[in-house]
Short mmCIF file of C-alpha atoms in Angstrom, two decimals:
data_model
loop_
_atom_site.label_atom_id
_atom_site.label_comp_id
_atom_site.label_asym_id
_atom_site.label_seq_id
_atom_site.Cartn_x
_atom_site.Cartn_y
_atom_site.Cartn_z
CA GLN A 164 7.07 18.17 -2.40
CA LEU A 165 6.11 14.54 -2.88
CA GLN A 166 2.53 13.84 -3.95
CA LEU A 167 0.81 10.46 -4.24
CA ARG A 168 -2.33 9.43 -6.13
CA GLU A 169 -3.95 5.99 -6.08
CA SER A 170 -5.98 4.35 -8.83
CA GLY A 171 -7.28 0.92 -9.80
CA GLY A 172 -9.97 0.32 -7.20
CA GLY A 173 -13.39 -1.04 -8.04
CA SER A 174 -16.23 -3.37 -7.12
CA VAL A 175 -15.57 -7.08 -7.74
CA PRO A 176 -16.92 -10.48 -6.62
CA PRO A 177 -15.05 -12.68 -4.13
CA GLY A 178 -12.10 -14.52 -5.63
CA SER A 179 -11.34 -11.75 -8.11
CA SER A 180 -8.09 -9.86 -8.61
CA LEU A 181 -7.30 -6.16 -8.74
CA ARG A 182 -4.11 -4.19 -9.16
CA LEU A 183 -3.84 -0.85 -7.40
CA SER A 184 -1.38 1.78 -8.58
CA CYS A 185 0.10 4.76 -6.77
CA ALA A 186 1.77 7.40 -8.89
CA ALA A 187 4.37 9.57 -7.19
CA SER A 188 5.18 13.05 -8.42
CA GLY A 189 7.07 16.10 -7.24
CA ALA A 190 10.05 14.13 -6.00
CA THR A 191 12.18 11.12 -6.84
CA TYR A 192 12.50 8.02 -4.72
CA SER A 193 15.50 8.10 -2.43
CA THR A 194 15.51 6.61 1.07
CA PHE A 195 11.76 6.25 1.46
CA CYS A 196 9.57 3.52 2.78
CA MET A 197 6.45 3.00 0.67
CA ALA A 198 3.37 1.25 1.96
CA TRP A 199 -0.28 0.42 1.41
CA PHE A 200 -2.86 0.91 4.16
CA ARG A 201 -6.59 0.30 4.25
CA GLN A 202 -9.44 1.64 6.35
CA THR A 203 -13.12 0.82 6.88
CA PRO A 204 -15.67 2.92 8.81
CA GLY A 205 -15.22 2.62 12.55
CA LYS A 206 -11.81 0.95 12.34
CA GLU A 207 -8.30 2.32 12.53
CA ARG A 208 -6.09 2.44 9.48
CA GLU A 209 -4.43 -0.94 8.93
CA GLY A 210 -1.03 -1.56 7.41
CA VAL A 211 -1.29 -3.94 4.46
CA ALA A 212 2.17 -4.10 2.89
CA SER A 213 5.41 -2.13 2.70
CA ILE A 214 8.53 -2.01 0.55
CA ASP A 215 11.91 -0.33 1.02
CA ASN A 216 14.65 0.91 -1.32
CA ASP A 217 16.11 -2.58 -1.62
CA ALA A 218 12.69 -4.04 -2.50
CA TYR A 219 12.44 -5.80 0.85
CA THR A 220 8.75 -6.38 1.50
CA ASN A 221 6.56 -6.94 4.53
CA TYR A 222 2.91 -8.01 4.67
CA ALA A 223 0.10 -8.16 7.15
CA ASP A 224 -0.77 -11.75 8.07
CA SER A 225 -4.26 -11.28 6.67
CA VAL A 226 -2.95 -10.74 3.12
CA LYS A 227 0.17 -12.93 2.96
CA GLY A 228 0.08 -15.20 -0.06
CA ARG A 229 -2.66 -13.15 -1.72
CA PHE A 230 -1.24 -9.62 -2.11
CA THR A 231 2.05 -8.53 -3.67
CA ILE A 232 3.60 -5.08 -3.30
CA SER A 233 6.09 -3.85 -5.88
CA LYS A 234 7.39 -0.63 -7.36
CA ASP A 235 8.75 0.65 -10.64
CA ASN A 236 11.48 3.10 -9.70
CA ALA A 237 11.92 4.38 -13.25
CA LYS A 238 8.24 5.31 -13.51
CA ASN A 239 7.79 6.23 -9.83
CA ILE A 240 4.79 3.93 -9.46
CA LEU A 241 3.92 1.74 -6.49
CA TYR A 242 1.69 -1.30 -7.07
CA LEU A 243 -0.44 -3.60 -4.99
CA GLN A 244 -1.50 -6.78 -6.79
CA MET A 245 -4.44 -8.29 -4.95
CA SER A 246 -5.65 -11.83 -5.65
CA SER A 247 -8.27 -14.13 -4.12
CA LEU A 248 -10.11 -11.12 -2.79
CA LYS A 249 -12.45 -11.60 0.15
CA PRO A 250 -15.33 -9.46 1.44
CA GLU A 251 -13.19 -8.51 4.44
CA ASP A 252 -10.74 -6.86 2.03
CA THR A 253 -13.36 -4.18 1.37
CA ALA A 254 -11.89 -0.81 2.37
CA ILE A 255 -10.49 2.44 1.14
CA TYR A 256 -6.88 1.74 0.20
CA TYR A 257 -4.21 4.41 0.65
CA CYS A 258 -0.61 4.55 -0.41
CA ALA A 259 1.89 6.29 1.82
CA ALA A 260 5.52 7.34 1.96
CA GLY A 261 7.76 7.90 4.95
CA ARG A 262 11.31 7.76 6.24
CA TYR A 263 13.41 4.66 5.89
CA TRP A 264 13.55 2.31 8.87
CA TRP A 265 15.92 -0.57 9.43
CA PRO A 266 15.62 -3.51 9.16
CA ASP A 267 12.21 -3.05 7.54
CA CYS A 268 9.52 -0.48 6.96
CA PRO A 269 6.94 0.17 9.68
CA SER A 270 3.28 -0.81 9.65
CA ASP A 271 2.22 2.10 11.90
CA SER A 272 0.40 4.78 9.89
CA ALA A 273 1.71 7.48 12.24
CA LEU A 274 5.21 6.89 10.89
CA TYR A 275 4.28 7.93 7.34
CA ASN A 276 3.96 11.58 6.41
CA THR A 277 2.78 11.64 2.78
CA TRP A 278 -0.53 10.11 1.73
CA GLY A 279 -2.64 9.65 -1.36
CA GLN A 280 -6.35 10.40 -1.51
CA GLY A 281 -7.43 6.76 -1.37
CA THR A 282 -9.19 4.39 -3.76
CA GLN A 283 -12.23 2.28 -2.89
CA VAL A 284 -12.10 -1.51 -3.12
CA THR A 285 -15.39 -3.34 -2.65
CA VAL A 286 -15.59 -7.14 -2.64
CA SER A 287 -19.11 -8.53 -2.59
CA SER A 288 -21.31 -11.12 -4.25
#
């Protein structure tokens, strides 16, 4: 049974950087899509970035050029490097795993079936 746990969130001023980590346990990576989502009160969960087995990545327009998703297959860790953070990036960030889709991984949260507990990112001055 795959389990995911996020870490690395915090409270930072605008323009700062943070790196989120998601440790996977209980299973090895095979043909999974891995993704980061975020959610604020009163809004639906938003897809941020995804990565497949071939390291093909996809990003929401709102984070392109600022965020980078990557994974270390040997350590079973998923990362989200966030730079030039803005107040609108404030949210609870979740990592997720789901089935593989071709040609790229989905941004719909309903298509992922394993989730971490979330880590809070707050960007404010």
